Amino acid sequence: MLETVTQGFKNATERLRGVRALDEENISEALRDVRASLLEADVDFQVAKDFLAKVKERALGEKVSTRARDAQGRALKVTPGQHFVAICEQELAALMGPVDPKLRFQRGATSVMLVGLQGVGKTTCAAKVARRLQSQGKRPLLVAADVYRPAAVDQLVTLGAQIDVAVHRGGEGELPPSICRAARERAKREGFDAIVYDTAGRLAIDDDLMRELEEIVAAVEPANTLLVCDALMGRDAVNVARAFGERLALDGIVMTKLDGDARGGAALAVKAVTGVPIKFIGTGESVDRLEEFRPEGLASRILGMGDIVGLVQDFESVVDEKQAEEDA
């Protein structure tokens, strides 16, 4: 996952090995490696530029201590390069967050509407969301509202059977807004307390698709509207998120196939560009593979240097305690 970006940070860290202090020259050289890896990973240019500027500002502006002693008198030491790594991880997490991965519950049946282009994994994602709700004690109803892709309804029925979740399907020629409205009424009658709508996609964004989705929103008023994006789309994922966000009130993004892309820069840029947070990551085809998105966790995985960041955090806490004692 995001191996391209990981390598860029490793190269930057190597450049700073042995330096006695962070300065304009060595930071600029290190950030060139990071910049190249971000752009190669399909991170939006302006997002990459802003990120690098923040890292540089902090690296040059923060007073860096390299030696201290803890409460037991043990000597602690961190290098300027290790401080640089910690700054990068903190700024990466800030770039992708903050995020509240919880779904919004409502009185009656909690509803989740999944939207997105064709082929991004919406139908599988619908089953994953239903499985998640099921694990939280809910009794979900899946709704097959994609009437244009021949296999979509059958696929959802098969997935529903795997997790013991009922699937509502429309009658011959019934349109998606009507299907969703009927599903909501069925949920009331039969005691379902969660509804997951699997809507149709297109190969590209068009007005007919958006108008239909707007009609579904008007018909059922979903508590959560989640855009499903494919990390393999690269920068196009950001453009898709922006386009959907202009027509629909998106509550979050589900990023699929992030584990299958060495670049995956869309995950880094989409929140900064659109304002819409990634809530979940779908990894693999199993209906249990839906992870809450945690920016700090992904930032740590990208840098691959959790031991260094932990050391710097311990060091900074000791320095902060000593400063507090001196100020008291």
mmCIF file of C-alpha atoms in Angstrom:
data_model
loop_
_atom_site.group_PDB
_atom_site.id
_atom_site.type_symbol
_atom_site.label_atom_id
_atom_site.label_comp_id
_atom_site.label_asym_id
_atom_site.label_seq_id
_atom_site.Cartn_x
_atom_site.Cartn_y
_atom_site.Cartn_z
ATOM 1 C CA MET A 1 0.000 0.000 0.000
ATOM 2 C CA LEU A 2 1.456 3.349 -1.088
ATOM 3 C CA GLU A 3 4.929 1.859 -1.455
ATOM 4 C CA THR A 4 5.912 4.716 -3.771
ATOM 5 C CA VAL A 5 5.331 7.324 -1.065
ATOM 6 C CA THR A 6 6.968 5.138 1.579
ATOM 7 C CA GLN A 7 10.132 4.924 -0.508
ATOM 8 C CA GLY A 8 10.193 8.698 -0.932
ATOM 9 C CA PHE A 9 10.158 9.254 2.825
ATOM 10 C CA LYS A 10 12.850 6.607 3.327
ATOM 11 C CA ASN A 11 15.070 8.329 0.772
ATOM 12 C CA ALA A 12 14.504 11.674 2.492
ATOM 13 C CA THR A 13 15.394 10.208 5.876
ATOM 14 C CA GLU A 14 18.600 8.733 4.476
ATOM 15 C CA ARG A 15 19.615 12.187 3.242
ATOM 16 C CA LEU A 16 19.297 13.527 6.787
ATOM 17 C CA ARG A 17 21.278 10.730 8.393
ATOM 18 C CA GLY A 18 24.191 12.215 10.336
ATOM 19 C CA VAL A 19 23.219 15.896 9.997
ATOM 20 C CA ARG A 20 23.696 17.927 13.171
ATOM 21 C CA ALA A 21 20.827 20.334 12.551
ATOM 22 C CA LEU A 22 17.961 20.857 10.135
ATOM 23 C CA ASP A 23 18.566 23.796 7.834
ATOM 24 C CA GLU A 24 17.178 25.240 4.608
ATOM 25 C CA GLU A 25 19.553 23.268 2.405
ATOM 26 C CA ASN A 26 19.228 19.762 3.860
ATOM 27 C CA ILE A 27 15.468 20.052 4.377
ATOM 28 C CA SER A 28 14.971 21.195 0.775
ATOM 29 C CA GLU A 29 17.018 18.245 -0.485
ATOM 30 C CA ALA A 30 15.041 15.781 1.629
ATOM 31 C CA LEU A 31 11.712 17.241 0.556
ATOM 32 C CA ARG A 32 12.645 16.861 -3.109
ATOM 33 C CA ASP A 33 12.530 13.085 -2.613
ATOM 34 C CA VAL A 34 9.172 13.351 -0.867
ATOM 35 C CA ARG A 35 7.778 15.645 -3.558
ATOM 36 C CA ALA A 36 8.773 13.285 -6.365
ATOM 37 C CA SER A 37 7.167 10.304 -4.621
ATOM 38 C CA LEU A 38 3.928 12.175 -3.877
ATOM 39 C CA LEU A 39 3.488 13.248 -7.487
ATOM 40 C CA GLU A 40 4.383 9.778 -8.777
ATOM 41 C CA ALA A 41 1.730 8.376 -6.417
ATOM 42 C CA ASP A 42 -0.921 10.588 -8.063
ATOM 43 C CA VAL A 43 -1.287 13.023 -5.171
ATOM 44 C CA ASP A 44 -2.902 16.272 -6.336
ATOM 45 C CA PHE A 45 -0.163 18.835 -7.151
ATOM 46 C CA GLN A 46 -1.530 21.625 -4.937
ATOM 47 C CA VAL A 47 -2.079 19.227 -2.039
ATOM 48 C CA ALA A 48 1.519 18.002 -2.330
ATOM 49 C CA LYS A 49 2.800 21.582 -2.509
ATOM 50 C CA ASP A 50 0.862 22.655 0.598
ATOM 51 C CA PHE A 51 1.963 19.562 2.529
ATOM 52 C CA LEU A 52 5.644 20.136 1.753
ATOM 53 C CA ALA A 53 5.367 23.804 2.726
ATOM 54 C CA LYS A 54 3.909 22.897 6.134
ATOM 55 C CA VAL A 55 6.595 20.295 6.807
ATOM 56 C CA LYS A 56 9.340 22.740 5.839
ATOM 57 C CA GLU A 57 7.872 25.540 7.958
ATOM 58 C CA ARG A 58 7.728 23.315 11.032
ATOM 59 C CA ALA A 59 11.130 21.731 10.459
ATOM 60 C CA LEU A 60 12.787 25.145 10.209
ATOM 61 C CA GLY A 61 10.660 26.934 12.788
ATOM 62 C CA GLU A 62 10.555 24.503 15.697
ATOM 63 C CA LYS A 63 13.294 24.601 18.300
ATOM 64 C CA VAL A 64 14.699 21.080 18.384
ATOM 65 C CA SER A 65 16.223 19.515 21.478
ATOM 66 C CA THR A 66 18.291 16.403 20.860
ATOM 67 C CA ARG A 67 19.256 15.340 24.393
ATOM 68 C CA ALA A 68 17.350 14.990 27.661
ATOM 69 C CA ARG A 69 17.050 12.766 30.735
ATOM 70 C CA ASP A 70 13.884 11.052 31.882
ATOM 71 C CA ALA A 71 12.588 10.857 35.473
ATOM 72 C CA GLN A 72 14.873 7.882 36.153
ATOM 73 C CA GLY A 73 17.913 9.817 34.966
ATOM 74 C CA ARG A 74 18.322 7.812 31.769
ATOM 75 C CA ALA A 75 19.819 9.703 28.850
ATOM 76 C CA LEU A 76 17.542 10.135 25.844
ATOM 77 C CA LYS A 77 18.726 11.217 22.441
ATOM 78 C CA VAL A 78 16.995 11.840 19.137
ATOM 79 C CA THR A 79 18.470 13.094 15.894
ATOM 80 C CA PRO A 80 17.271 16.001 13.733
ATOM 81 C CA GLY A 81 16.368 13.437 11.083
ATOM 82 C CA GLN A 82 14.118 11.618 13.538
ATOM 83 C CA HIS A 83 12.362 14.885 14.352
ATOM 84 C CA PHE A 84 11.798 15.331 10.614
ATOM 85 C CA VAL A 85 10.152 11.893 10.411
ATOM 86 C CA ALA A 86 7.816 12.746 13.298
ATOM 87 C CA ILE A 87 6.814 16.042 11.682
ATOM 88 C CA CYS A 88 6.069 14.267 8.396
ATOM 89 C CA GLU A 89 3.847 11.699 10.095
ATOM 90 C CA GLN A 90 1.928 14.352 12.028
ATOM 91 C CA GLU A 91 1.351 16.443 8.903
ATOM 92 C CA LEU A 92 0.296 13.382 6.879
ATOM 93 C CA ALA A 93 -2.306 12.534 9.505
ATOM 94 C CA ALA A 94 -3.515 16.147 9.541
ATOM 95 C CA LEU A 95 -3.779 16.107 5.737
ATOM 96 C CA MET A 96 -6.117 13.095 5.767
ATOM 97 C CA GLY A 97 -8.124 13.957 8.893
ATOM 98 C CA PRO A 98 -9.769 14.526 11.209
ATOM 99 C CA VAL A 99 -12.223 11.711 10.574
ATOM 100 C CA ASP A 100 -15.195 10.356 12.497
ATOM 101 C CA PRO A 101 -15.691 6.829 11.106
ATOM 102 C CA LYS A 102 -18.999 6.284 12.869
ATOM 103 C CA LEU A 103 -22.190 6.072 10.848
ATOM 104 C CA ARG A 104 -24.978 8.467 11.755
ATOM 105 C CA PHE A 105 -27.914 6.671 13.358
ATOM 106 C CA GLN A 106 -31.470 7.986 13.198
ATOM 107 C CA ARG A 107 -34.876 7.182 14.659
ATOM 108 C CA GLY A 108 -36.526 4.258 12.965
ATOM 109 C CA ALA A 109 -34.333 2.547 10.394
ATOM 110 C CA THR A 110 -30.820 3.948 10.007
ATOM 111 C CA SER A 111 -30.075 4.335 6.304
ATOM 112 C CA VAL A 112 -26.871 4.260 4.275
ATOM 113 C CA MET A 113 -26.853 5.125 0.573
ATOM 114 C CA LEU A 114 -23.840 4.091 -1.505
ATOM 115 C CA VAL A 115 -23.046 6.035 -4.676
ATOM 116 C CA GLY A 116 -20.192 5.981 -7.186
ATOM 117 C CA LEU A 117 -19.134 5.058 -10.682
ATOM 118 C CA GLN A 118 -19.571 1.606 -12.171
ATOM 119 C CA GLY A 119 -16.924 -0.963 -11.286
ATOM 120 C CA VAL A 120 -15.629 0.604 -8.068
ATOM 121 C CA GLY A 121 -17.014 -2.148 -5.838
ATOM 122 C CA LYS A 122 -20.277 -0.572 -4.632
ATOM 123 C CA THR A 123 -22.245 -3.815 -4.449
ATOM 124 C CA THR A 124 -19.582 -5.644 -2.444
ATOM 125 C CA CYS A 125 -19.231 -2.544 -0.292
ATOM 126 C CA ALA A 126 -22.989 -2.531 0.374
ATOM 127 C CA ALA A 127 -22.724 -6.052 1.784
ATOM 128 C CA LYS A 128 -19.721 -5.016 3.886
ATOM 129 C CA VAL A 129 -21.636 -2.084 5.367
ATOM 130 C CA ALA A 130 -24.611 -4.355 6.087
ATOM 131 C CA ARG A 131 -22.283 -6.849 7.764
ATOM 132 C CA ARG A 132 -20.817 -4.053 9.881
ATOM 133 C CA LEU A 133 -24.272 -2.897 10.963
ATOM 134 C CA GLN A 134 -25.197 -6.505 11.699
ATOM 135 C CA SER A 135 -22.147 -6.863 13.951
ATOM 136 C CA GLN A 136 -23.333 -3.777 15.851
ATOM 137 C CA GLY A 137 -26.617 -5.461 16.682
ATOM 138 C CA LYS A 138 -28.677 -4.036 13.833
ATOM 139 C CA ARG A 139 -31.043 -5.967 11.574
ATOM 140 C CA PRO A 140 -30.191 -4.553 8.128
ATOM 141 C CA LEU A 141 -32.039 -4.743 4.828
ATOM 142 C CA LEU A 142 -30.030 -4.569 1.603
ATOM 143 C CA VAL A 143 -31.683 -2.772 -1.320
ATOM 144 C CA ALA A 144 -30.813 -3.697 -4.918
ATOM 145 C CA ALA A 145 -31.389 -0.338 -6.636
ATOM 146 C CA ASP A 146 -28.906 -0.903 -9.483
ATOM 147 C CA VAL A 147 -31.294 -2.062 -12.199
ATOM 148 C CA TYR A 148 -28.986 -1.266 -15.120
ATOM 149 C CA ARG A 149 -26.110 -3.685 -14.533
ATOM 150 C CA PRO A 150 -27.491 -7.173 -15.297
ATOM 151 C CA ALA A 151 -25.555 -9.022 -12.609
ATOM 152 C CA ALA A 152 -25.869 -6.405 -9.845
ATOM 153 C CA VAL A 153 -29.120 -7.668 -8.311
ATOM 154 C CA ASP A 154 -28.039 -11.316 -8.392
ATOM 155 C CA GLN A 155 -24.653 -10.402 -6.909
ATOM 156 C CA LEU A 156 -26.290 -8.565 -4.010
ATOM 157 C CA VAL A 157 -28.698 -11.459 -3.393
ATOM 158 C CA THR A 158 -25.735 -13.864 -3.254
ATOM 159 C CA LEU A 159 -23.800 -11.626 -0.867
ATOM 160 C CA GLY A 160 -26.872 -11.130 1.300
ATOM 161 C CA ALA A 161 -27.319 -14.892 1.599
ATOM 162 C CA GLN A 162 -23.685 -15.245 2.729
ATOM 163 C CA ILE A 163 -24.268 -12.954 5.711
ATOM 164 C CA ASP A 164 -27.919 -13.848 6.337
ATOM 165 C CA VAL A 165 -29.219 -10.395 5.363
ATOM 166 C CA ALA A 166 -32.466 -9.961 3.422
ATOM 167 C CA VAL A 167 -32.324 -8.220 0.029
ATOM 168 C CA HIS A 168 -35.149 -6.070 -1.336
ATOM 169 C CA ARG A 169 -35.446 -6.111 -5.121
ATOM 170 C CA GLY A 170 -37.835 -4.244 -7.378
ATOM 171 C CA GLY A 171 -40.449 -5.570 -9.749
ATOM 172 C CA GLU A 172 -40.116 -5.775 -13.523
ATOM 173 C CA GLY A 173 -39.445 -2.295 -14.906
ATOM 174 C CA GLU A 174 -39.565 -0.596 -11.495
ATOM 175 C CA LEU A 175 -37.316 2.469 -11.271
ATOM 176 C CA PRO A 176 -34.683 2.948 -8.526
ATOM 177 C CA PRO A 177 -36.445 5.771 -6.596
ATOM 178 C CA SER A 178 -39.581 3.622 -6.386
ATOM 179 C CA ILE A 179 -37.556 0.563 -5.324
ATOM 180 C CA CYS A 180 -35.891 2.520 -2.531
ATOM 181 C CA ARG A 181 -39.180 4.014 -1.354
ATOM 182 C CA ALA A 182 -40.794 0.564 -1.251
ATOM 183 C CA ALA A 183 -37.798 -0.821 0.655
ATOM 184 C CA ARG A 184 -38.183 1.844 3.308
ATOM 185 C CA GLU A 185 -41.845 0.933 3.754
ATOM 186 C CA ARG A 186 -40.929 -2.761 3.965
ATOM 187 C CA ALA A 187 -38.358 -1.991 6.653
ATOM 188 C CA LYS A 188 -41.067 -0.325 8.736
ATOM 189 C CA ARG A 189 -43.477 -3.226 8.290
ATOM 190 C CA GLU A 190 -41.010 -6.027 8.955
ATOM 191 C CA GLY A 191 -38.924 -4.487 11.724
ATOM 192 C CA PHE A 192 -35.612 -3.844 9.952
ATOM 193 C CA ASP A 193 -33.691 -1.124 11.792
ATOM 194 C CA ALA A 194 -31.050 -0.417 9.132
ATOM 195 C CA ILE A 195 -31.222 -0.053 5.346
ATOM 196 C CA VAL A 196 -28.317 -0.105 2.870
ATOM 197 C CA TYR A 197 -29.099 1.174 -0.629
ATOM 198 C CA ASP A 198 -26.893 -0.117 -3.468
ATOM 199 C CA THR A 199 -27.433 2.431 -6.248
ATOM 200 C CA ALA A 200 -26.507 2.330 -9.921
ATOM 201 C CA GLY A 201 -23.281 3.697 -11.336
ATOM 202 C CA ARG A 202 -22.118 4.776 -14.768
ATOM 203 C CA LEU A 203 -18.838 4.461 -16.630
ATOM 204 C CA ALA A 204 -18.623 8.246 -16.358
ATOM 205 C CA ILE A 205 -20.489 10.959 -14.479
ATOM 206 C CA ASP A 206 -23.548 12.200 -16.368
ATOM 207 C CA ASP A 207 -26.599 14.287 -15.571
ATOM 208 C CA ASP A 208 -29.017 11.338 -15.763
ATOM 209 C CA LEU A 209 -27.076 9.491 -13.049
ATOM 210 C CA MET A 210 -26.967 12.510 -10.765
ATOM 211 C CA ARG A 211 -30.624 13.333 -11.279
ATOM 212 C CA GLU A 212 -31.633 9.767 -10.392
ATOM 213 C CA LEU A 213 -29.512 9.847 -7.241
ATOM 214 C CA GLU A 214 -31.058 13.174 -6.253
ATOM 215 C CA GLU A 215 -34.511 11.613 -6.683
ATOM 216 C CA ILE A 216 -33.534 8.704 -4.416
ATOM 217 C CA VAL A 217 -32.250 11.138 -1.778
ATOM 218 C CA ALA A 218 -35.534 13.059 -1.947
ATOM 219 C CA ALA A 219 -37.515 9.810 -1.661
ATOM 220 C CA VAL A 220 -35.760 8.184 1.312
ATOM 221 C CA GLU A 221 -33.652 10.934 2.967
ATOM 222 C CA PRO A 222 -30.654 8.724 3.843
ATOM 223 C CA ALA A 223 -28.855 9.489 7.094
ATOM 224 C CA ASN A 224 -25.513 8.582 5.499
ATOM 225 C CA THR A 225 -24.503 9.081 1.872
ATOM 226 C CA LEU A 226 -21.163 7.428 1.164
ATOM 227 C CA LEU A 227 -19.199 7.727 -2.067
ATOM 228 C CA VAL A 228 -17.340 4.559 -3.053
ATOM 229 C CA CYS A 229 -14.026 5.355 -4.778
ATOM 230 C CA ASP A 230 -11.455 3.040 -6.325
ATOM 231 C CA ALA A 231 -7.871 3.880 -5.308
ATOM 232 C CA LEU A 232 -6.668 2.522 -8.670
ATOM 233 C CA MET A 233 -8.334 5.539 -10.327
ATOM 234 C CA GLY A 234 -5.507 7.757 -9.111
ATOM 235 C CA ARG A 235 -6.192 11.478 -9.441
ATOM 236 C CA ASP A 236 -9.499 10.738 -11.155
ATOM 237 C CA ALA A 237 -10.798 9.572 -7.765
ATOM 238 C CA VAL A 238 -10.404 13.128 -6.478
ATOM 239 C CA ASN A 239 -12.206 14.533 -9.525
ATOM 240 C CA VAL A 240 -15.036 12.025 -9.071
ATOM 241 C CA ALA A 241 -15.385 12.932 -5.394
ATOM 242 C CA ARG A 242 -15.519 16.609 -6.279
ATOM 243 C CA ALA A 243 -18.191 16.045 -8.965
ATOM 244 C CA PHE A 244 -20.422 13.921 -6.722
ATOM 245 C CA GLY A 245 -19.986 16.395 -3.881
ATOM 246 C CA GLU A 246 -21.282 19.223 -6.044
ATOM 247 C CA ARG A 247 -24.640 17.452 -6.486
ATOM 248 C CA LEU A 248 -25.023 15.370 -3.316
ATOM 249 C CA ALA A 249 -24.425 16.036 0.376
ATOM 250 C CA LEU A 250 -21.721 13.419 0.924
ATOM 251 C CA ASP A 251 -21.006 12.271 4.469
ATOM 252 C CA GLY A 252 -17.905 10.284 3.686
ATOM 253 C CA ILE A 253 -15.919 8.151 1.276
ATOM 254 C CA VAL A 254 -15.228 4.430 1.177
ATOM 255 C CA MET A 255 -11.873 3.871 -0.546
ATOM 256 C CA THR A 256 -11.622 0.434 -2.152
ATOM 257 C CA LYS A 257 -8.606 -1.454 -3.528
ATOM 258 C CA LEU A 258 -6.155 0.688 -1.585
ATOM 259 C CA ASP A 259 -4.259 -2.480 -0.697
ATOM 260 C CA GLY A 260 -3.738 -3.248 -4.389
ATOM 261 C CA ASP A 261 -2.083 0.005 -5.457
ATOM 262 C CA ALA A 262 1.532 0.956 -4.851
ATOM 263 C CA ARG A 263 0.618 4.597 -5.532
ATOM 264 C CA GLY A 264 -2.830 5.237 -4.009
ATOM 265 C CA GLY A 265 -2.279 8.976 -3.707
ATOM 266 C CA ALA A 266 -6.011 9.616 -3.909
ATOM 267 C CA ALA A 267 -6.303 8.551 -0.282
ATOM 268 C CA LEU A 268 -3.912 11.321 0.729
ATOM 269 C CA ALA A 269 -5.511 14.088 -1.317
ATOM 270 C CA VAL A 270 -9.259 13.515 -1.390
ATOM 271 C CA LYS A 271 -10.069 15.066 2.010
ATOM 272 C CA ALA A 272 -7.944 18.149 1.357
ATOM 273 C CA VAL A 273 -9.419 18.731 -2.109
ATOM 274 C CA THR A 274 -13.092 17.973 -1.452
ATOM 275 C CA GLY A 275 -13.538 18.435 2.287
ATOM 276 C CA VAL A 276 -15.160 14.978 2.388
ATOM 277 C CA PRO A 277 -13.386 12.550 4.751
ATOM 278 C CA ILE A 278 -12.581 8.927 4.028
ATOM 279 C CA LYS A 279 -14.605 6.942 6.580
ATOM 280 C CA PHE A 280 -13.772 3.371 5.591
ATOM 281 C CA ILE A 281 -11.234 1.365 3.618
ATOM 282 C CA GLY A 282 -12.399 -1.739 1.790
ATOM 283 C CA THR A 283 -9.635 -4.326 1.504
ATOM 284 C CA GLY A 284 -10.257 -7.601 -0.297
ATOM 285 C CA GLU A 285 -13.501 -9.269 -1.363
ATOM 286 C CA SER A 286 -14.477 -10.730 2.015
ATOM 287 C CA VAL A 287 -17.579 -9.074 3.487
ATOM 288 C CA ASP A 288 -15.712 -8.703 6.782
ATOM 289 C CA ARG A 289 -12.947 -6.595 5.223
ATOM 290 C CA LEU A 290 -14.183 -3.071 5.930
ATOM 291 C CA GLU A 291 -11.818 -1.071 8.115
ATOM 292 C CA GLU A 292 -12.485 2.217 9.853
ATOM 293 C CA PHE A 293 -10.178 4.794 8.322
ATOM 294 C CA ARG A 294 -7.688 6.168 10.820
ATOM 295 C CA PRO A 295 -5.373 8.865 9.411
ATOM 296 C CA GLU A 296 -2.746 8.353 12.110
ATOM 297 C CA GLY A 297 -2.603 4.639 11.376
ATOM 298 C CA LEU A 298 -2.238 5.100 7.627
ATOM 299 C CA ALA A 299 0.388 7.813 8.105
ATOM 300 C CA SER A 300 2.367 5.427 10.300
ATOM 301 C CA ARG A 301 2.070 2.629 7.723
ATOM 302 C CA ILE A 302 3.175 4.953 4.931
ATOM 303 C CA LEU A 303 6.302 6.097 6.738
ATOM 304 C CA GLY A 304 6.988 2.617 8.074
ATOM 305 C CA MET A 305 8.958 4.129 10.949
ATOM 306 C CA GLY A 306 6.665 3.728 13.949
ATOM 307 C CA ASP A 307 9.609 2.980 16.235
ATOM 308 C CA ILE A 308 11.233 6.330 15.408
ATOM 309 C CA VAL A 309 8.002 8.273 15.873
ATOM 310 C CA GLY A 310 7.404 6.560 19.219
ATOM 311 C CA LEU A 311 10.919 7.476 20.347
ATOM 312 C CA VAL A 312 10.409 11.128 19.397
ATOM 313 C CA GLN A 313 7.041 11.237 21.178
ATOM 314 C CA ASP A 314 8.593 9.820 24.370
ATOM 315 C CA PHE A 315 11.451 12.301 24.096
ATOM 316 C CA GLU A 316 9.122 15.272 23.578
ATOM 317 C CA SER A 317 6.986 14.306 26.572
ATOM 318 C CA VAL A 318 10.107 14.334 28.780
ATOM 319 C CA VAL A 319 11.175 17.720 27.394
ATOM 320 C CA ASP A 320 7.657 19.105 27.943
ATOM 321 C CA GLU A 321 7.624 17.881 31.555
ATOM 322 C CA LYS A 322 10.993 19.498 32.257
ATOM 323 C CA GLN A 323 9.825 22.760 30.694
ATOM 324 C CA ALA A 324 6.673 22.705 32.829
ATOM 325 C CA GLU A 325 8.767 22.198 35.975
ATOM 326 C CA GLU A 326 11.003 25.138 35.038
ATOM 327 C CA ASP A 327 7.994 27.365 34.369
ATOM 328 C CA ALA A 328 6.272 26.429 37.657
#
